[in-house]
């Protein structure tokens, strides 16, 4: 599924984010930046030790990465040029600022990608694995945040949501359909 917001394509695919030949892939990291399971584990396994090395140096400089923020490192051996590490919110019922933090994680990630001169970016479904964010709700927030930023004007050519399961892809497709009713093209 594919839609245009501003001059950027927003694409939904099912797949493995470590296999995407794009300028940057976004990692659903945790604040320690020292690796974990899910997307994070897959990115470090496929990209090799250069990514973790740079994460360690970043943490020495800036400390833990707070939820909603994003930083850039090398992509090591991945078929991408950069990894953008962001931290989503842990789901605690939805009334503890989770939607705003999730939206910020996407917007900050796109901001880092633009600053790094990227044209194409792959993003995962942040917070919906270990962090427990219900995928239907996360899809609405994620797509709303990304589409809003793109509609305001962006040098990015493509933002590709890479969803791991058919269920996740279906949730994002439904949310993108509803978003169109709200004004997307
Ligand atoms: P979080 O800690 O932010 O919840 P996770 O990595 O645990 O992040 O999960 C986020 C989502 O990414 C989940 O839907 C999970 O199924 C999915 N996922 C796991 N591995 C990959 C991968 N290699 N490519 C794309 N998505 C993945």
PDB file of C-alpha atoms and ligand atoms in Angstrom:
ATOM      1  CA  UNK A   1       0.000   0.000   0.000  1.00  0.00           C
ATOM      2  CA  UNK A   2       1.315   3.438  -0.930  1.00  0.00           C
ATOM      3  CA  UNK A   3       0.120   7.029  -0.510  1.00  0.00           C
ATOM      4  CA  UNK A   4       1.664  10.425  -1.146  1.00  0.00           C
ATOM      5  CA  UNK A   5       1.904  13.175   1.470  1.00  0.00           C
ATOM      6  CA  UNK A   6       3.438  16.392   0.182  1.00  0.00           C
ATOM      7  CA  UNK A   7       6.097  15.143  -2.261  1.00  0.00           C
ATOM      8  CA  UNK A   8       6.965  12.015  -0.210  1.00  0.00           C
ATOM      9  CA  UNK A   9       5.743   8.448  -0.736  1.00  0.00           C
ATOM     10  CA  UNK A  10       4.527   6.711   2.407  1.00  0.00           C
ATOM     11  CA  UNK A  11       4.735   2.961   1.813  1.00  0.00           C
ATOM     12  CA  UNK A  12       3.561   0.005   3.929  1.00  0.00           C
ATOM     13  CA  UNK A  13       5.267  -3.366   3.402  1.00  0.00           C
ATOM     14  CA  UNK A  14       5.635  -6.598   5.319  1.00  0.00           C
ATOM     15  CA  UNK A  15       9.259  -7.601   5.864  1.00  0.00           C
ATOM     16  CA  UNK A  16      12.497  -7.520   7.825  1.00  0.00           C
ATOM     17  CA  UNK A  17      13.847  -4.019   8.410  1.00  0.00           C
ATOM     18  CA  UNK A  18      17.470  -5.244   8.363  1.00  0.00           C
ATOM     19  CA  UNK A  19      17.058  -6.183   4.662  1.00  0.00           C
ATOM     20  CA  UNK A  20      15.948  -2.763   3.418  1.00  0.00           C
ATOM     21  CA  UNK A  21      18.225  -0.977   0.940  1.00  0.00           C
ATOM     22  CA  UNK A  22      17.432   2.559   2.071  1.00  0.00           C
ATOM     23  CA  UNK A  23      19.524   5.508   3.267  1.00  0.00           C
ATOM     24  CA  UNK A  24      18.507   5.023   6.907  1.00  0.00           C
ATOM     25  CA  UNK A  25      16.722   2.445   9.018  1.00  0.00           C
ATOM     26  CA  UNK A  26      15.098   3.425  12.294  1.00  0.00           C
ATOM     27  CA  UNK A  27      15.785   1.227  15.330  1.00  0.00           C
ATOM     28  CA  UNK A  28      13.249   0.778  18.134  1.00  0.00           C
ATOM     29  CA  UNK A  29      15.987   0.942  20.773  1.00  0.00           C
ATOM     30  CA  UNK A  30      15.910   1.257  24.540  1.00  0.00           C
ATOM     31  CA  UNK A  31      17.426   4.157  26.465  1.00  0.00           C
ATOM     32  CA  UNK A  32      20.692   2.347  27.193  1.00  0.00           C
ATOM     33  CA  UNK A  33      21.446   2.057  23.442  1.00  0.00           C
ATOM     34  CA  UNK A  34      23.298  -1.140  24.334  1.00  0.00           C
ATOM     35  CA  UNK A  35      21.113  -3.529  22.384  1.00  0.00           C
ATOM     36  CA  UNK A  36      18.065  -5.604  23.225  1.00  0.00           C
ATOM     37  CA  UNK A  37      15.601  -7.960  21.555  1.00  0.00           C
ATOM     38  CA  UNK A  38      13.197  -7.427  18.658  1.00  0.00           C
ATOM     39  CA  UNK A  39      14.221  -4.895  16.018  1.00  0.00           C
ATOM     40  CA  UNK A  40      17.198  -3.789  18.118  1.00  0.00           C
ATOM     41  CA  UNK A  41      18.669  -7.299  18.379  1.00  0.00           C
ATOM     42  CA  UNK A  42      18.092  -7.930  14.661  1.00  0.00           C
ATOM     43  CA  UNK A  43      19.801  -4.650  13.643  1.00  0.00           C
ATOM     44  CA  UNK A  44      22.888  -5.270  15.807  1.00  0.00           C
ATOM     45  CA  UNK A  45      23.148  -8.912  14.672  1.00  0.00           C
ATOM     46  CA  UNK A  46      22.894  -8.027  10.988  1.00  0.00           C
ATOM     47  CA  UNK A  47      24.877  -4.768  11.157  1.00  0.00           C
ATOM     48  CA  UNK A  48      27.790  -6.029  13.256  1.00  0.00           C
ATOM     49  CA  UNK A  49      29.795  -4.469  16.117  1.00  0.00           C
ATOM     50  CA  UNK A  50      30.452  -1.036  14.553  1.00  0.00           C
ATOM     51  CA  UNK A  51      26.916   0.086  15.480  1.00  0.00           C
ATOM     52  CA  UNK A  52      27.252  -0.880  19.165  1.00  0.00           C
ATOM     53  CA  UNK A  53      30.679   0.755  19.313  1.00  0.00           C
ATOM     54  CA  UNK A  54      29.208   4.081  18.174  1.00  0.00           C
ATOM     55  CA  UNK A  55      26.226   3.695  20.527  1.00  0.00           C
ATOM     56  CA  UNK A  56      28.624   3.255  23.487  1.00  0.00           C
ATOM     57  CA  UNK A  57      30.454   6.450  22.547  1.00  0.00           C
ATOM     58  CA  UNK A  58      27.153   8.340  22.225  1.00  0.00           C
ATOM     59  CA  UNK A  59      25.973   7.174  25.653  1.00  0.00           C
ATOM     60  CA  UNK A  60      29.282   8.270  27.196  1.00  0.00           C
ATOM     61  CA  UNK A  61      28.653  11.725  25.748  1.00  0.00           C
ATOM     62  CA  UNK A  62      24.913  12.229  26.205  1.00  0.00           C
ATOM     63  CA  UNK A  63      23.845   9.574  28.730  1.00  0.00           C
ATOM     64  CA  UNK A  64      20.668   7.526  28.308  1.00  0.00           C
ATOM     65  CA  UNK A  65      18.431   8.434  25.383  1.00  0.00           C
ATOM     66  CA  UNK A  66      15.019   9.584  26.693  1.00  0.00           C
ATOM     67  CA  UNK A  67      11.760   8.333  25.077  1.00  0.00           C
ATOM     68  CA  UNK A  68      10.740  10.431  22.076  1.00  0.00           C
ATOM     69  CA  UNK A  69      14.318  11.374  21.085  1.00  0.00           C
ATOM     70  CA  UNK A  70      16.513  10.018  18.264  1.00  0.00           C
ATOM     71  CA  UNK A  71      20.242   9.794  17.411  1.00  0.00           C
ATOM     72  CA  UNK A  72      22.194   8.615  14.339  1.00  0.00           C
ATOM     73  CA  UNK A  73      25.019   6.065  13.982  1.00  0.00           C
ATOM     74  CA  UNK A  74      26.661   4.121  11.187  1.00  0.00           C
ATOM     75  CA  UNK A  75      24.697   1.183   9.785  1.00  0.00           C
ATOM     76  CA  UNK A  76      27.753  -1.130   9.822  1.00  0.00           C
ATOM     77  CA  UNK A  77      27.168  -4.021   7.415  1.00  0.00           C
ATOM     78  CA  UNK A  78      23.473  -3.305   6.859  1.00  0.00           C
ATOM     79  CA  UNK A  79      22.450  -2.350   3.313  1.00  0.00           C
ATOM     80  CA  UNK A  80      21.648   1.139   4.678  1.00  0.00           C
ATOM     81  CA  UNK A  81      23.967   4.089   5.347  1.00  0.00           C
ATOM     82  CA  UNK A  82      22.692   5.114   8.788  1.00  0.00           C
ATOM     83  CA  UNK A  83      20.808   3.679  11.735  1.00  0.00           C
ATOM     84  CA  UNK A  84      18.598   6.140  13.574  1.00  0.00           C
ATOM     85  CA  UNK A  85      18.054   4.945  17.136  1.00  0.00           C
ATOM     86  CA  UNK A  86      14.907   6.129  18.836  1.00  0.00           C
ATOM     87  CA  UNK A  87      13.149   5.136  22.045  1.00  0.00           C
ATOM     88  CA  UNK A  88       9.388   4.693  22.093  1.00  0.00           C
ATOM     89  CA  UNK A  89       7.234   4.854  25.210  1.00  0.00           C
ATOM     90  CA  UNK A  90       6.457   1.795  27.327  1.00  0.00           C
ATOM     91  CA  UNK A  91       2.657   1.303  27.226  1.00  0.00           C
ATOM     92  CA  UNK A  92       1.137   1.991  30.654  1.00  0.00           C
ATOM     93  CA  UNK A  93      -2.536   2.234  29.694  1.00  0.00           C
ATOM     94  CA  UNK A  94      -2.389   5.219  27.332  1.00  0.00           C
ATOM     95  CA  UNK A  95      -2.903   8.127  29.716  1.00  0.00           C
ATOM     96  CA  UNK A  96       0.757   8.593  30.653  1.00  0.00           C
ATOM     97  CA  UNK A  97       1.780  10.606  27.601  1.00  0.00           C
ATOM     98  CA  UNK A  98       2.361   7.543  25.420  1.00  0.00           C
ATOM     99  CA  UNK A  99       0.806   8.943  22.185  1.00  0.00           C
ATOM    100  CA  UNK A 100       2.829  12.188  22.338  1.00  0.00           C
ATOM    101  CA  UNK A 101       6.064  10.289  23.016  1.00  0.00           C
ATOM    102  CA  UNK A 102       5.412   7.823  20.197  1.00  0.00           C
ATOM    103  CA  UNK A 103       4.641  10.654  17.749  1.00  0.00           C
ATOM    104  CA  UNK A 104       7.822  12.412  18.857  1.00  0.00           C
ATOM    105  CA  UNK A 105       9.914   9.256  18.299  1.00  0.00           C
ATOM    106  CA  UNK A 106       8.782   9.189  14.643  1.00  0.00           C
ATOM    107  CA  UNK A 107       9.092  12.946  14.065  1.00  0.00           C
ATOM    108  CA  UNK A 108      12.569  13.136  15.653  1.00  0.00           C
ATOM    109  CA  UNK A 109      13.690  10.104  13.618  1.00  0.00           C
ATOM    110  CA  UNK A 110      12.601  11.789  10.375  1.00  0.00           C
ATOM    111  CA  UNK A 111      14.317  15.008  11.477  1.00  0.00           C
ATOM    112  CA  UNK A 112      17.623  13.120  11.999  1.00  0.00           C
ATOM    113  CA  UNK A 113      17.204  11.445   8.590  1.00  0.00           C
ATOM    114  CA  UNK A 114      16.662  14.799   6.865  1.00  0.00           C
ATOM    115  CA  UNK A 115      19.667  16.336   8.675  1.00  0.00           C
ATOM    116  CA  UNK A 116      21.817  13.409   7.479  1.00  0.00           C
ATOM    117  CA  UNK A 117      20.760  14.081   3.877  1.00  0.00           C
ATOM    118  CA  UNK A 118      18.720  10.888   3.520  1.00  0.00           C
ATOM    119  CA  UNK A 119      16.166  10.395   0.757  1.00  0.00           C
ATOM    120  CA  UNK A 120      14.731   7.029   1.812  1.00  0.00           C
ATOM    121  CA  UNK A 121      13.982   5.803   5.341  1.00  0.00           C
ATOM    122  CA  UNK A 122      12.609   2.522   6.696  1.00  0.00           C
ATOM    123  CA  UNK A 123      10.774   2.591  10.037  1.00  0.00           C
ATOM    124  CA  UNK A 124       9.470  -0.255  12.213  1.00  0.00           C
ATOM    125  CA  UNK A 125       6.364  -0.391  14.378  1.00  0.00           C
ATOM    126  CA  UNK A 126       7.948   1.315  17.388  1.00  0.00           C
ATOM    127  CA  UNK A 127       6.786   0.311  20.898  1.00  0.00           C
ATOM    128  CA  UNK A 128       4.452  -2.497  19.775  1.00  0.00           C
ATOM    129  CA  UNK A 129       6.765  -5.384  20.723  1.00  0.00           C
ATOM    130  CA  UNK A 130       8.421  -5.572  24.140  1.00  0.00           C
ATOM    131  CA  UNK A 131       6.998  -2.134  25.054  1.00  0.00           C
ATOM    132  CA  UNK A 132       3.407  -3.392  24.726  1.00  0.00           C
ATOM    133  CA  UNK A 133       1.726  -0.530  22.805  1.00  0.00           C
ATOM    134  CA  UNK A 134      -1.473  -1.930  21.184  1.00  0.00           C
ATOM    135  CA  UNK A 135      -0.718  -2.057  17.468  1.00  0.00           C
ATOM    136  CA  UNK A 136      -4.019  -0.520  16.236  1.00  0.00           C
ATOM    137  CA  UNK A 137      -3.500   2.523  18.454  1.00  0.00           C
ATOM    138  CA  UNK A 138       0.205   2.753  17.642  1.00  0.00           C
ATOM    139  CA  UNK A 139      -0.509   2.589  13.889  1.00  0.00           C
ATOM    140  CA  UNK A 140      -2.869   5.565  14.104  1.00  0.00           C
ATOM    141  CA  UNK A 141      -0.340   7.658  16.044  1.00  0.00           C
ATOM    142  CA  UNK A 142       2.652   6.592  13.925  1.00  0.00           C
ATOM    143  CA  UNK A 143       0.985   7.298  10.576  1.00  0.00           C
ATOM    144  CA  UNK A 144      -0.575  10.531  11.809  1.00  0.00           C
ATOM    145  CA  UNK A 145       2.802  11.825  13.016  1.00  0.00           C
ATOM    146  CA  UNK A 146       4.674  10.812   9.855  1.00  0.00           C
ATOM    147  CA  UNK A 147       1.991  11.979   7.411  1.00  0.00           C
ATOM    148  CA  UNK A 148       1.656  15.292   9.247  1.00  0.00           C
ATOM    149  CA  UNK A 149       5.357  15.963   9.021  1.00  0.00           C
ATOM    150  CA  UNK A 150       5.556  14.961   5.360  1.00  0.00           C
ATOM    151  CA  UNK A 151       2.523  17.043   4.418  1.00  0.00           C
ATOM    152  CA  UNK A 152       4.273  20.094   5.905  1.00  0.00           C
ATOM    153  CA  UNK A 153       7.098  19.596   3.365  1.00  0.00           C
ATOM    154  CA  UNK A 154      10.072  17.226   3.483  1.00  0.00           C
ATOM    155  CA  UNK A 155      13.080  16.455   1.267  1.00  0.00           C
ATOM    156  CA  UNK A 156      12.465  12.735   1.864  1.00  0.00           C
ATOM    157  CA  UNK A 157      11.368  10.735  -1.192  1.00  0.00           C
ATOM    158  CA  UNK A 158      10.108   7.677   0.670  1.00  0.00           C
ATOM    159  CA  UNK A 159       9.210   6.646   4.199  1.00  0.00           C
ATOM    160  CA  UNK A 160       8.690   2.875   4.273  1.00  0.00           C
ATOM    161  CA  UNK A 161       6.960   1.249   7.235  1.00  0.00           C
ATOM    162  CA  UNK A 162       8.352  -2.289   7.469  1.00  0.00           C
ATOM    163  CA  UNK A 163       5.894  -4.430   9.413  1.00  0.00           C
ATOM    164  CA  UNK A 164       7.010  -7.811  10.664  1.00  0.00           C
ATOM    165  CA  UNK A 165       3.700  -9.732  10.655  1.00  0.00           C
ATOM    166  CA  UNK A 166       0.620  -9.834   8.399  1.00  0.00           C
ATOM    167  CA  UNK A 167      -1.440  -8.743  11.416  1.00  0.00           C
ATOM    168  CA  UNK A 168       0.716  -5.659  11.929  1.00  0.00           C
ATOM    169  CA  UNK A 169       0.584  -4.811   8.212  1.00  0.00           C
ATOM    170  CA  UNK A 170      -3.233  -5.099   8.300  1.00  0.00           C
ATOM    171  CA  UNK A 171      -3.418  -2.788  11.330  1.00  0.00           C
ATOM    172  CA  UNK A 172      -1.305  -0.148   9.549  1.00  0.00           C
ATOM    173  CA  UNK A 173      -3.328  -0.500   6.318  1.00  0.00           C
ATOM    174  CA  UNK A 174      -6.558   0.087   8.225  1.00  0.00           C
ATOM    175  CA  UNK A 175      -5.075   3.108   9.999  1.00  0.00           C
ATOM    176  CA  UNK A 176      -3.792   4.569   6.706  1.00  0.00           C
ATOM    177  CA  UNK A 177      -7.257   4.201   5.144  1.00  0.00           C
ATOM    178  CA  UNK A 178      -8.823   6.069   8.063  1.00  0.00           C
ATOM    179  CA  UNK A 179      -6.133   8.757   7.858  1.00  0.00           C
ATOM    180  CA  UNK A 180      -7.086   9.388   4.220  1.00  0.00           C
ATOM    181  CA  UNK A 181     -10.630  10.157   5.310  1.00  0.00           C
ATOM    182  CA  UNK A 182      -9.050  12.793   7.534  1.00  0.00           C
ATOM    183  CA  UNK A 183      -7.395  14.494   4.559  1.00  0.00           C
ATOM    184  CA  UNK A 184      -4.440  12.473   3.178  1.00  0.00           C
ATOM    185  CA  UNK A 185      -4.089  11.882  -0.550  1.00  0.00           C
TER     186      UNK A 185
HETATM  187  P1  LIG B   1       9.705  -2.023  21.284  1.00  0.00           P
HETATM  188  O1  LIG B   1      10.657  -2.363  22.389  1.00  0.00           O
HETATM  189  O2  LIG B   1       9.776  -0.564  20.860  1.00  0.00           O
HETATM  190  O3  LIG B   1       8.313  -2.511  21.551  1.00  0.00           O
HETATM  191  P2  LIG B   1      10.381  -4.322  19.577  1.00  0.00           P
HETATM  192  O4  LIG B   1      11.620  -4.443  18.767  1.00  0.00           O
HETATM  193  O5  LIG B   1      10.205  -5.241  20.731  1.00  0.00           O
HETATM  194  O6  LIG B   1      10.287  -2.776  19.989  1.00  0.00           O
HETATM  195  O7  LIG B   1       9.117  -4.521  18.616  1.00  0.00           O
HETATM  196  C1  LIG B   1       8.643  -3.564  17.721  1.00  0.00           C
HETATM  197  C2  LIG B   1       8.012  -4.232  16.514  1.00  0.00           C
HETATM  198  O8  LIG B   1       9.018  -4.638  15.598  1.00  0.00           O
HETATM  199  C3  LIG B   1       7.220  -5.497  16.821  1.00  0.00           C
HETATM  200  O9  LIG B   1       6.027  -5.455  16.078  1.00  0.00           O
HETATM  201  C4  LIG B   1       8.131  -6.612  16.297  1.00  0.00           C
HETATM  202  O10 LIG B   1       7.378  -7.737  15.854  1.00  0.00           O
HETATM  203  C5  LIG B   1       8.790  -5.945  15.129  1.00  0.00           C
HETATM  204  N1  LIG B   1      10.058  -6.549  14.655  1.00  0.00           N
HETATM  205  C6  LIG B   1      10.894  -7.410  15.288  1.00  0.00           C
HETATM  206  N2  LIG B   1      11.943  -7.703  14.509  1.00  0.00           N
HETATM  207  C7  LIG B   1      11.784  -7.016  13.337  1.00  0.00           C
HETATM  208  C8  LIG B   1      12.533  -6.904  12.122  1.00  0.00           C
HETATM  209  N3  LIG B   1      13.676  -7.564  11.924  1.00  0.00           N
HETATM  210  N4  LIG B   1      12.036  -6.082  11.143  1.00  0.00           N
HETATM  211  C9  LIG B   1      10.891  -5.394  11.318  1.00  0.00           C
HETATM  212  N5  LIG B   1      10.149  -5.457  12.437  1.00  0.00           N
HETATM  213  C10 LIG B   1      10.583  -6.267  13.443  1.00  0.00           C
END
